[in-house]
Amino acid sequence: MSELTADEIVDLCLKHTLYDWQQQGSTRPIAVASARGCEFFTVDGKRYLDFNSQLMGVNIGHADPRVADAIAEQARVLPYISPFMATEVRARLGVKLAELMPGDLDKVFFTLGGAEANENAIRIAKATTGRQKILARYRSYHGATYATITLTGDPRRWANEPGMPGVVHVLDPYHGTRRGTDDAKTALAYLEETVMLEGPKTIAAFILEPVTGTNGILIPPDGYLQGVRELCDRHGILLIADEVMSGFGRTGDWFAVNHWGVVPDIMTMAKGLTSSAVPLGAVGLSPKVYRYFDEHVFYGGLTYNSHPLGLAAALATIRVYEEDGLIEHSAKMGEVMARHHQELADKHPSVGLVRNIGLFGIVELVRNRETMEPMAPYNGASDEMKAVGKHLDERGLFTMVRWNGIMTNPPLPITEEQLAEGFGIIDEALEIADRAVV
Ligand SMILES: Cc1ncc(COP(=O)(O)O)c(C=O)c1O
């Protein structure tokens, strides 16, 4: 029970704390009291079905008691110790991640979240290759620190420019509802040309989200990631897979790169690593990369590198994925999600595109299926999208409505019944969007 009312909580939060990516005067957050499984509850007692795992990170569901117990136990015994020490929890999680990561990746550097993981990934790429430039894609998000907001291609970068020197953005295979997705051959030819024009020997790494998250659940055409791997190998460019959002079962496999059998040189993780229960990120490294540091100093460090509470949470979270078969469940429920998506597309003329891989999904709305004009422009809003979002909120479905897209990314333990409930509410909301179809 909260001692403060919902309004008091919201007012005080707004008065004394800053909210992300918002004009502070026009935001009114939900006062949340508790969460369990795929649901959370407001201070006023309203239940929400979580269809976005918050920021696509609460993968095992909210407030799993097994993780809570592991954190509490670690807090009693050794809540913190300097990263220069060795601990059993660090040893055990290192072994576990080495086992789970693709290919020969078997060493990690622990951070506090996704941005710090990407910061260190590019630091390592630059140090080990002796090159300075990084390729990244426009439709991407890699974090909000100075370097990672520069890597980020989406409009959140604009206000933060000029950023770190040496970042070159390239187009994605996906070009929006109107132009659709290039095939792998076309996308790779364009990439090859960019690499040639930039000078292959000046490029340390190409960082990409194997399946792009907030920029629209963009699933690459088959052959694209394999082609990127081959191109990087040919030019001595390191491939950094940002699996911060796509990792840990979100796509129905441990990591998104596994769907295409691609092994990156560096892989960043966060979010699902602890199911967001405690802040933790990691940079996974292949021997080709980390061997450099056998003879050279690693010029990086964090007071909270290998924080025992984060590591204990991660170990317990990984155990939950395994014990509950959540990776397989995500793949299975992904098939159910695909059927719901198709039903919505069959029924509603406002549905332009649907796609999902595992429980990573989106419904993109359009004003007209011939022109494929999106229901809200790139980086913009529209009255219809706002009305759709309002309806979902009123009916207790929490998700991210961004530009012309409705995200469908529930926690992995979601049941068929809960999926039907969530898609039932989206079905109702789409009646509003259908009225705007011309
Ligand atoms: C793909 C990706 N990379 C990096 C980040 C940044 O992670 P964090 O917010 O933990 O710094 C995010 C966050 O949404 C993300 O989706």
Tab-separated table of C-alpha atoms and ligand atoms in Angstrom:
chain	number	residue	atom	x	y	z
A	1	MET	CA	0.000	0.000	0.000
A	2	SER	CA	1.291	3.459	-0.874
A	3	GLU	CA	1.187	6.129	1.814
A	4	LEU	CA	0.904	8.823	-0.852
A	5	THR	CA	-2.015	9.114	-3.241
A	6	ALA	CA	-1.464	8.559	-6.952
A	7	ASP	CA	-1.685	12.294	-7.629
A	8	GLU	CA	0.800	13.116	-4.863
A	9	ILE	CA	3.258	10.569	-6.249
A	10	VAL	CA	2.970	11.891	-9.785
A	11	ASP	CA	3.202	15.535	-8.706
A	12	LEU	CA	6.294	14.923	-6.560
A	13	CYS	CA	7.991	12.819	-9.229
A	14	LEU	CA	7.424	15.587	-11.764
A	15	LYS	CA	8.507	18.303	-9.361
A	16	HIS	CA	11.788	16.727	-8.290
A	17	THR	CA	12.833	14.282	-11.026
A	18	LEU	CA	13.428	14.556	-14.742
A	19	TYR	CA	11.618	12.274	-17.216
A	20	ASP	CA	13.280	10.747	-20.297
A	21	TRP	CA	12.702	12.112	-23.802
A	22	GLN	CA	9.812	14.381	-22.734
A	23	GLN	CA	8.732	17.933	-22.566
A	24	GLN	CA	8.327	17.879	-18.778
A	25	GLY	CA	5.291	20.143	-18.722
A	26	SER	CA	3.194	17.882	-20.928
A	27	THR	CA	3.793	14.474	-19.392
A	28	ARG	CA	1.645	12.728	-16.806
A	29	PRO	CA	3.186	9.359	-15.833
A	30	ILE	CA	1.175	6.441	-14.431
A	31	ALA	CA	1.694	5.934	-10.673
A	32	VAL	CA	2.556	2.236	-10.402
A	33	ALA	CA	2.355	0.305	-7.146
A	34	SER	CA	3.334	-3.256	-8.035
A	35	ALA	CA	3.795	-5.761	-10.837
A	36	ARG	CA	3.612	-9.525	-11.247
A	37	GLY	CA	4.086	-11.768	-14.277
A	38	CYS	CA	2.653	-10.046	-17.354
A	39	GLU	CA	0.654	-7.464	-15.394
A	40	PHE	CA	1.200	-4.351	-13.341
A	41	PHE	CA	-1.075	-2.422	-11.012
A	42	THR	CA	-1.474	1.282	-10.449
A	43	VAL	CA	-1.648	2.983	-7.066
A	44	ASP	CA	-5.370	3.411	-7.763
A	45	GLY	CA	-5.741	-0.317	-8.281
A	46	LYS	CA	-6.062	-0.427	-12.078
A	47	ARG	CA	-4.618	-3.514	-13.770
A	48	TYR	CA	-2.562	-3.251	-16.959
A	49	LEU	CA	-1.589	-6.106	-19.226
A	50	ASP	CA	2.027	-5.369	-20.147
A	51	PHE	CA	2.304	-5.747	-23.938
A	52	ASN	CA	5.749	-4.155	-24.158
A	53	SER	CA	7.640	-5.731	-21.218
A	54	GLN	CA	8.084	-2.071	-20.164
A	55	LEU	CA	11.024	-1.091	-22.408
A	56	MET	CA	11.186	-4.567	-24.009
A	57	GLY	CA	13.277	-5.777	-21.098
A	58	VAL	CA	11.133	-7.548	-18.509
A	59	ASN	CA	11.502	-10.788	-20.424
A	60	ILE	CA	10.793	-13.342	-17.682
A	61	GLY	CA	7.835	-11.334	-16.367
A	62	HIS	CA	7.637	-8.961	-13.447
A	63	ALA	CA	8.801	-9.680	-9.896
A	64	ASP	CA	9.841	-13.302	-10.217
A	65	PRO	CA	10.375	-14.516	-6.621
A	66	ARG	CA	13.352	-16.669	-7.651
A	67	VAL	CA	15.223	-13.589	-8.829
A	68	ALA	CA	14.117	-11.558	-5.807
A	69	ASP	CA	15.487	-14.276	-3.493
A	70	ALA	CA	18.820	-14.384	-5.351
A	71	ILE	CA	19.213	-10.604	-5.105
A	72	ALA	CA	18.296	-10.618	-1.399
A	73	GLU	CA	20.714	-13.449	-0.647
A	74	GLN	CA	23.554	-11.678	-2.470
A	75	ALA	CA	22.701	-8.414	-0.675
A	76	ARG	CA	23.043	-10.135	2.688
A	77	VAL	CA	26.382	-11.781	1.871
A	78	LEU	CA	28.280	-9.429	-0.470
A	79	PRO	CA	26.297	-6.570	-1.984
A	80	TYR	CA	29.362	-4.837	-3.380
A	81	ILE	CA	33.040	-5.440	-3.893
A	82	SER	CA	35.571	-3.672	-6.095
A	83	PRO	CA	35.730	-4.896	-9.703
A	84	PHE	CA	39.421	-5.681	-9.114
A	85	MET	CA	38.323	-8.654	-6.946
A	86	ALA	CA	37.179	-12.097	-8.019
A	87	THR	CA	33.824	-13.431	-6.819
A	88	GLU	CA	32.002	-16.719	-7.212
A	89	VAL	CA	28.988	-15.049	-8.781
A	90	ARG	CA	31.275	-13.398	-11.378
A	91	ALA	CA	32.965	-16.711	-12.105
A	92	ARG	CA	29.642	-18.533	-12.490
A	93	LEU	CA	27.986	-15.922	-14.694
A	94	GLY	CA	31.098	-15.716	-16.894
A	95	VAL	CA	30.931	-19.465	-17.486
A	96	LYS	CA	27.193	-19.346	-18.152
A	97	LEU	CA	27.397	-16.526	-20.677
A	98	ALA	CA	30.337	-18.184	-22.426
A	99	GLU	CA	28.080	-21.218	-22.832
A	100	LEU	CA	25.110	-19.206	-24.136
A	101	MET	CA	26.810	-16.709	-26.434
A	102	PRO	CA	27.092	-17.654	-30.113
A	103	GLY	CA	30.223	-19.165	-31.663
A	104	ASP	CA	33.524	-18.605	-29.931
A	105	LEU	CA	32.498	-15.606	-27.797
A	106	ASP	CA	33.557	-16.592	-24.296
A	107	LYS	CA	34.613	-13.489	-22.370
A	108	VAL	CA	32.548	-10.565	-21.104
A	109	PHE	CA	32.996	-7.101	-19.698
A	110	PHE	CA	30.131	-6.153	-17.361
A	111	THR	CA	28.547	-2.714	-17.396
A	112	LEU	CA	25.469	-1.078	-15.930
A	113	GLY	CA	23.262	-1.108	-19.007
A	114	GLY	CA	23.026	-1.084	-22.769
A	115	ALA	CA	24.598	2.293	-23.496
A	116	GLU	CA	27.664	1.550	-21.388
A	117	ALA	CA	27.963	-1.825	-23.093
A	118	ASN	CA	27.960	-0.154	-26.523
A	119	GLU	CA	30.389	2.551	-25.339
A	120	ASN	CA	32.837	-0.130	-24.314
A	121	ALA	CA	32.216	-2.200	-27.424
A	122	ILE	CA	33.350	0.650	-29.667
A	123	ARG	CA	36.228	1.531	-27.343
A	124	ILE	CA	37.410	-2.067	-27.665
A	125	ALA	CA	36.868	-2.107	-31.437
A	126	LYS	CA	38.913	1.059	-31.890
A	127	ALA	CA	41.713	-0.115	-29.592
A	128	THR	CA	42.053	-3.557	-31.135
A	129	THR	CA	41.844	-2.514	-34.809
A	130	GLY	CA	43.738	0.767	-34.489
A	131	ARG	CA	41.000	2.305	-36.690
A	132	GLN	CA	38.752	5.193	-35.711
A	133	LYS	CA	35.508	5.108	-37.666
A	134	ILE	CA	32.304	3.256	-36.781
A	135	LEU	CA	29.477	2.401	-39.167
A	136	ALA	CA	25.956	2.402	-37.737
A	137	ARG	CA	22.477	2.406	-39.270
A	138	TYR	CA	19.920	5.218	-39.401
A	139	ARG	CA	16.962	3.236	-38.079
A	140	SER	CA	18.671	2.327	-34.832
A	141	TYR	CA	18.960	3.128	-31.160
A	142	HIS	CA	22.151	2.344	-29.263
A	143	GLY	CA	21.864	4.416	-26.071
A	144	ALA	CA	21.839	7.959	-24.748
A	145	THR	CA	25.429	8.586	-23.661
A	146	TYR	CA	27.579	10.903	-25.757
A	147	ALA	CA	29.069	8.196	-27.963
A	148	THR	CA	26.017	5.948	-28.166
A	149	ILE	CA	23.577	8.733	-29.019
A	150	THR	CA	25.958	9.514	-31.903
A	151	LEU	CA	25.772	5.860	-32.989
A	152	THR	CA	21.983	6.065	-32.728
A	153	GLY	CA	20.486	6.834	-36.092
A	154	ASP	CA	16.969	7.838	-35.069
A	155	PRO	CA	15.774	11.389	-34.300
A	156	ARG	CA	16.830	11.199	-30.655
A	157	ARG	CA	20.324	11.897	-32.003
A	158	TRP	CA	19.455	15.201	-33.647
A	159	ALA	CA	19.283	17.346	-30.525
A	160	ASN	CA	22.533	15.843	-29.261
A	161	GLU	CA	24.655	16.758	-32.262
A	162	PRO	CA	27.413	17.261	-33.037
A	163	GLY	CA	28.444	14.091	-31.276
A	164	MET	CA	31.480	11.868	-31.308
A	165	PRO	CA	33.570	12.236	-34.470
A	166	GLY	CA	33.951	9.318	-36.833
A	167	VAL	CA	30.466	7.809	-36.974
A	168	VAL	CA	29.085	7.089	-40.440
A	169	HIS	CA	25.404	6.195	-40.799
A	170	VAL	CA	24.131	3.862	-43.492
A	171	LEU	CA	20.596	3.117	-44.661
A	172	ASP	CA	18.776	0.007	-43.534
A	173	PRO	CA	17.210	-2.565	-45.838
A	174	TYR	CA	13.835	-1.220	-44.590
A	175	HIS	CA	12.681	2.156	-45.987
A	176	GLY	CA	9.254	2.697	-44.393
A	177	THR	CA	5.744	1.573	-45.339
A	178	ARG	CA	5.828	3.180	-48.790
A	179	ARG	CA	9.128	1.788	-50.095
A	180	GLY	CA	9.274	-1.436	-48.072
A	181	THR	CA	12.365	-3.591	-47.649
A	182	ASP	CA	15.269	-4.123	-50.053
A	183	ASP	CA	16.356	-7.665	-50.723
A	184	ALA	CA	19.674	-8.692	-49.206
A	185	LYS	CA	21.589	-8.289	-52.482
A	186	THR	CA	20.488	-4.668	-52.971
A	187	ALA	CA	21.105	-3.734	-49.330
A	188	LEU	CA	24.559	-5.331	-49.389
A	189	ALA	CA	25.590	-3.660	-52.637
A	190	TYR	CA	24.777	-0.280	-51.119
A	191	LEU	CA	26.732	-1.147	-47.981
A	192	GLU	CA	29.726	-2.331	-49.982
A	193	GLU	CA	29.748	0.947	-51.899
A	194	THR	CA	29.615	2.991	-48.688
A	195	VAL	CA	32.512	1.003	-47.239
A	196	MET	CA	34.537	1.564	-50.390
A	197	LEU	CA	33.829	5.304	-50.396
A	198	GLU	CA	34.659	5.692	-46.706
A	199	GLY	CA	37.861	3.700	-47.024
A	200	PRO	CA	37.634	0.160	-45.618
A	201	LYS	CA	40.847	0.475	-43.647
A	202	THR	CA	39.503	3.476	-41.713
A	203	ILE	CA	36.502	1.548	-40.316
A	204	ALA	CA	36.912	-0.210	-36.972
A	205	ALA	CA	33.450	-1.708	-36.679
A	206	PHE	CA	29.890	-1.906	-37.953
A	207	ILE	CA	27.383	-1.837	-35.086
A	208	LEU	CA	23.839	-2.999	-35.752
A	209	GLU	CA	20.772	-4.359	-34.030
A	210	PRO	CA	20.346	-7.771	-35.728
A	211	VAL	CA	16.585	-7.237	-35.379
A	212	THR	CA	15.985	-3.528	-34.830
A	213	GLY	CA	13.868	-2.675	-31.788
A	214	THR	CA	12.340	0.741	-31.123
A	215	ASN	CA	12.751	1.782	-34.739
A	216	GLY	CA	10.120	-0.691	-35.785
A	217	ILE	CA	10.964	-4.373	-35.159
A	218	LEU	CA	12.859	-4.550	-38.433
A	219	ILE	CA	13.669	-8.120	-39.384
A	220	PRO	CA	16.498	-8.272	-41.938
A	221	PRO	CA	15.921	-10.021	-45.258
A	222	ASP	CA	17.466	-13.500	-45.305
A	223	GLY	CA	21.087	-13.336	-46.337
A	224	TYR	CA	21.632	-9.760	-45.161
A	225	LEU	CA	23.361	-10.521	-41.866
A	226	GLN	CA	25.420	-13.298	-43.459
A	227	GLY	CA	26.453	-10.826	-46.174
A	228	VAL	CA	27.373	-8.188	-43.583
A	229	ARG	CA	29.496	-10.796	-41.784
A	230	GLU	CA	31.307	-11.675	-45.008
A	231	LEU	CA	31.846	-8.022	-45.935
A	232	CYS	CA	33.257	-7.225	-42.480
A	233	ASP	CA	35.603	-10.216	-42.672
A	234	ARG	CA	36.849	-9.168	-46.092
A	235	HIS	CA	37.770	-5.692	-44.871
A	236	GLY	CA	38.958	-6.433	-41.319
A	237	ILE	CA	35.944	-4.588	-39.879
A	238	LEU	CA	34.603	-5.901	-36.585
A	239	LEU	CA	30.919	-6.791	-36.425
A	240	ILE	CA	29.203	-5.592	-33.242
A	241	ALA	CA	25.752	-7.065	-32.670
A	242	ASP	CA	23.697	-4.912	-30.319
A	243	GLU	CA	21.481	-7.547	-28.705
A	244	VAL	CA	20.425	-5.270	-25.852
A	245	MET	CA	16.780	-5.553	-26.884
A	246	SER	CA	16.765	-8.564	-29.186
A	247	GLY	CA	18.686	-10.875	-26.848
A	248	PHE	CA	17.511	-13.343	-24.213
A	249	GLY	CA	14.585	-14.991	-25.918
A	250	ARG	CA	12.829	-11.937	-27.308
A	251	THR	CA	13.029	-13.339	-30.868
A	252	GLY	CA	12.403	-16.972	-29.898
A	253	ASP	CA	16.102	-17.823	-29.668
A	254	TRP	CA	18.722	-16.849	-27.114
A	255	PHE	CA	20.060	-14.202	-29.475
A	256	ALA	CA	18.689	-12.794	-32.734
A	257	VAL	CA	21.917	-13.501	-34.681
A	258	ASN	CA	21.289	-17.229	-34.118
A	259	HIS	CA	18.369	-17.159	-36.583
A	260	TRP	CA	20.860	-16.522	-39.383
A	261	GLY	CA	23.813	-18.491	-37.961
A	262	VAL	CA	25.945	-15.340	-37.763
A	263	VAL	CA	28.630	-14.976	-35.091
A	264	PRO	CA	29.570	-11.367	-34.334
A	265	ASP	CA	33.010	-10.385	-33.031
A	266	ILE	CA	31.456	-8.371	-30.210
A	267	MET	CA	27.932	-8.670	-28.811
A	268	THR	CA	26.307	-6.278	-26.365
A	269	MET	CA	23.591	-7.287	-23.907
A	270	ALA	CA	21.488	-5.701	-21.140
A	271	LYS	CA	17.699	-5.590	-20.487
A	272	GLY	CA	16.774	-9.315	-20.649
A	273	LEU	CA	20.100	-10.247	-19.031
A	274	THR	CA	18.500	-9.550	-15.646
A	275	SER	CA	14.989	-9.143	-17.040
A	276	SER	CA	15.618	-5.497	-16.032
A	277	ALA	CA	15.345	-6.353	-12.315
A	278	VAL	CA	18.775	-4.845	-11.597
A	279	PRO	CA	20.736	-2.620	-14.014
A	280	LEU	CA	23.321	-4.748	-15.801
A	281	GLY	CA	24.879	-4.855	-19.236
A	282	ALA	CA	27.645	-6.898	-20.799
A	283	VAL	CA	29.998	-6.831	-23.761
A	284	GLY	CA	30.675	-10.305	-25.120
A	285	LEU	CA	34.005	-10.764	-26.894
A	286	SER	CA	35.550	-13.305	-29.216
A	287	PRO	CA	39.179	-14.416	-28.697
A	288	LYS	CA	40.136	-12.601	-31.901
A	289	VAL	CA	39.215	-9.374	-30.104
A	290	TYR	CA	40.109	-9.912	-26.468
A	291	ARG	CA	43.533	-11.495	-27.088
A	292	TYR	CA	44.789	-8.003	-27.864
A	293	PHE	CA	44.393	-7.171	-24.184
A	294	ASP	CA	46.710	-10.021	-23.140
A	295	GLU	CA	49.556	-7.725	-24.171
A	296	HIS	CA	47.892	-4.314	-23.945
A	297	VAL	CA	46.160	-2.417	-21.156
A	298	PHE	CA	42.367	-2.317	-21.319
A	299	TYR	CA	41.775	1.405	-20.883
A	300	GLY	CA	38.277	1.150	-19.465
A	301	GLY	CA	36.707	0.663	-16.064
A	302	LEU	CA	33.599	1.176	-13.963
A	303	THR	CA	33.080	1.321	-10.207
A	304	TYR	CA	30.154	-1.013	-10.758
A	305	ASN	CA	31.745	-3.416	-13.237
A	306	SER	CA	30.649	-6.909	-12.147
A	307	HIS	CA	28.354	-5.563	-9.439
A	308	PRO	CA	27.413	-8.622	-7.376
A	309	LEU	CA	23.706	-7.718	-7.153
A	310	GLY	CA	23.452	-7.450	-10.936
A	311	LEU	CA	25.366	-10.670	-11.468
A	312	ALA	CA	23.243	-12.587	-8.943
A	313	ALA	CA	20.113	-11.271	-10.651
A	314	ALA	CA	21.447	-12.336	-14.070
A	315	LEU	CA	22.332	-15.851	-12.927
A	316	ALA	CA	18.896	-16.321	-11.379
A	317	THR	CA	17.179	-14.845	-14.457
A	318	ILE	CA	19.026	-17.186	-16.816
A	319	ARG	CA	17.999	-20.095	-14.591
A	320	VAL	CA	14.365	-18.987	-14.991
A	321	TYR	CA	14.675	-18.908	-18.814
A	322	GLU	CA	16.009	-22.464	-18.641
A	323	GLU	CA	13.741	-23.922	-15.944
A	324	ASP	CA	10.579	-22.504	-17.512
A	325	GLY	CA	11.590	-23.191	-21.122
A	326	LEU	CA	10.963	-19.525	-21.934
A	327	ILE	CA	13.040	-19.381	-25.111
A	328	GLU	CA	11.009	-22.205	-26.672
A	329	HIS	CA	7.797	-20.696	-25.294
A	330	SER	CA	8.661	-17.363	-26.936
A	331	ALA	CA	9.068	-19.100	-30.309
A	332	LYS	CA	5.747	-20.938	-29.841
A	333	MET	CA	3.836	-17.860	-28.708
A	334	GLY	CA	5.425	-15.986	-31.605
A	335	GLU	CA	3.436	-18.249	-33.946
A	336	VAL	CA	0.260	-17.388	-32.040
A	337	MET	CA	1.157	-13.689	-32.285
A	338	ALA	CA	1.657	-14.014	-36.044
A	339	ARG	CA	-1.887	-15.435	-36.353
A	340	HIS	CA	-3.322	-12.519	-34.358
A	341	HIS	CA	-1.402	-10.069	-36.525
A	342	GLN	CA	-2.781	-11.691	-39.672
A	343	GLU	CA	-6.338	-11.610	-38.323
A	344	LEU	CA	-5.983	-7.889	-37.635
A	345	ALA	CA	-4.598	-7.332	-41.128
A	346	ASP	CA	-7.484	-9.304	-42.679
A	347	LYS	CA	-10.102	-7.374	-40.727
A	348	HIS	CA	-8.835	-3.791	-40.579
A	349	PRO	CA	-8.043	-1.667	-43.655
A	350	SER	CA	-5.860	0.563	-41.464
A	351	VAL	CA	-3.347	-2.246	-40.931
A	352	GLY	CA	-0.581	-1.744	-43.477
A	353	LEU	CA	2.145	-4.090	-42.309
A	354	VAL	CA	2.529	-6.640	-39.528
A	355	ARG	CA	5.646	-8.501	-38.553
A	356	ASN	CA	7.082	-10.432	-35.661
A	357	ILE	CA	9.864	-12.815	-34.811
A	358	GLY	CA	9.201	-14.636	-31.558
A	359	LEU	CA	7.561	-12.142	-29.210
A	360	PHE	CA	9.105	-9.138	-30.955
A	361	GLY	CA	6.286	-7.618	-32.996
A	362	ILE	CA	4.651	-4.536	-34.479
A	363	VAL	CA	1.480	-3.511	-36.280
A	364	GLU	CA	2.050	-0.563	-38.666
A	365	LEU	CA	-1.002	1.522	-39.519
A	366	VAL	CA	-1.607	3.290	-42.835
A	367	ARG	CA	-4.227	5.671	-44.239
A	368	ASN	CA	-4.459	3.777	-47.465
A	369	ARG	CA	-3.195	0.376	-48.511
A	370	GLU	CA	-2.513	1.467	-52.092
A	371	THR	CA	-0.353	4.486	-51.246
A	372	MET	CA	0.815	2.996	-47.923
A	373	GLU	CA	0.833	6.487	-46.411
A	374	PRO	CA	1.599	5.911	-42.736
A	375	MET	CA	-1.062	6.864	-40.151
A	376	ALA	CA	1.549	9.194	-38.606
A	377	PRO	CA	4.661	10.523	-40.347
A	378	TYR	CA	8.236	9.528	-39.502
A	379	ASN	CA	9.077	11.063	-36.127
A	380	GLY	CA	5.554	12.461	-35.896
A	381	ALA	CA	2.185	11.923	-34.283
A	382	SER	CA	-1.391	12.130	-35.549
A	383	ASP	CA	-4.785	12.509	-33.924
A	384	GLU	CA	-5.680	8.962	-34.948
A	385	MET	CA	-2.566	7.401	-33.403
A	386	LYS	CA	-3.174	9.407	-30.238
A	387	ALA	CA	-6.772	8.164	-30.104
A	388	VAL	CA	-5.605	4.564	-30.619
A	389	GLY	CA	-3.076	4.953	-27.784
A	390	LYS	CA	-5.713	6.476	-25.514
A	391	HIS	CA	-8.092	3.597	-26.144
A	392	LEU	CA	-5.418	1.005	-25.325
A	393	ASP	CA	-4.567	2.863	-22.144
A	394	GLU	CA	-8.185	3.185	-21.033
A	395	ARG	CA	-8.739	-0.546	-21.596
A	396	GLY	CA	-5.657	-1.443	-19.550
A	397	LEU	CA	-3.296	-2.485	-22.333
A	398	PHE	CA	0.170	-1.051	-21.826
A	399	THR	CA	2.299	-0.805	-24.921
A	400	MET	CA	4.389	1.593	-26.947
A	401	VAL	CA	2.545	3.478	-29.674
A	402	ARG	CA	5.288	5.152	-31.666
A	403	TRP	CA	4.719	7.139	-34.878
A	404	ASN	CA	2.441	4.825	-36.907
A	405	GLY	CA	3.274	1.627	-35.025
A	406	ILE	CA	1.726	-0.377	-32.189
A	407	MET	CA	4.347	-2.540	-30.504
A	408	THR	CA	3.490	-6.093	-29.431
A	409	ASN	CA	6.322	-7.236	-27.163
A	410	PRO	CA	4.906	-8.943	-24.062
A	411	PRO	CA	6.979	-10.753	-21.430
A	412	LEU	CA	7.958	-14.233	-22.608
A	413	PRO	CA	5.716	-16.208	-20.180
A	414	ILE	CA	2.615	-14.667	-21.852
A	415	THR	CA	-0.155	-17.237	-22.329
A	416	GLU	CA	-2.409	-17.776	-25.343
A	417	GLU	CA	-5.304	-16.351	-23.304
A	418	GLN	CA	-3.362	-13.205	-22.429
A	419	LEU	CA	-2.319	-12.758	-26.065
A	420	ALA	CA	-5.984	-13.063	-27.087
A	421	GLU	CA	-6.927	-10.502	-24.446
A	422	GLY	CA	-4.295	-8.011	-25.610
A	423	PHE	CA	-5.042	-8.424	-29.310
A	424	GLY	CA	-8.772	-8.142	-28.535
A	425	ILE	CA	-8.135	-4.667	-27.150
A	426	ILE	CA	-5.974	-3.721	-30.159
A	427	ASP	CA	-8.768	-5.017	-32.412
A	428	GLU	CA	-11.201	-2.565	-30.724
A	429	ALA	CA	-8.731	0.321	-31.011
A	430	LEU	CA	-8.258	-0.302	-34.721
A	431	GLU	CA	-11.919	0.604	-35.331
A	432	ILE	CA	-10.774	4.174	-34.600
A	433	ALA	CA	-7.929	3.936	-37.099
A	434	ASP	CA	-10.164	2.361	-39.758
A	435	ARG	CA	-12.328	5.488	-39.763
A	436	ALA	CA	-9.312	7.491	-40.973
A	437	VAL	CA	-8.697	5.237	-43.972
A	438	VAL	CA	-9.217	7.055	-47.266
B	1	LIG	C1	19.193	-1.871	-29.036
B	1	LIG	C2	19.485	-1.028	-27.833
B	1	LIG	N1	20.754	-0.719	-27.544
B	1	LIG	C3	21.078	0.022	-26.481
B	1	LIG	C4	20.110	0.522	-25.639
B	1	LIG	C5	20.505	1.373	-24.470
B	1	LIG	O1	20.354	0.661	-23.294
B	1	LIG	P1	20.268	1.457	-21.888
B	1	LIG	O2	19.017	2.256	-21.924
B	1	LIG	O3	20.255	0.329	-20.884
B	1	LIG	O4	21.481	2.292	-21.772
B	1	LIG	C6	18.769	0.213	-25.894
B	1	LIG	C7	17.702	0.741	-25.033
B	1	LIG	O5	16.545	0.772	-25.355
B	1	LIG	C8	18.444	-0.573	-27.027
B	1	LIG	O6	17.180	-0.868	-27.336
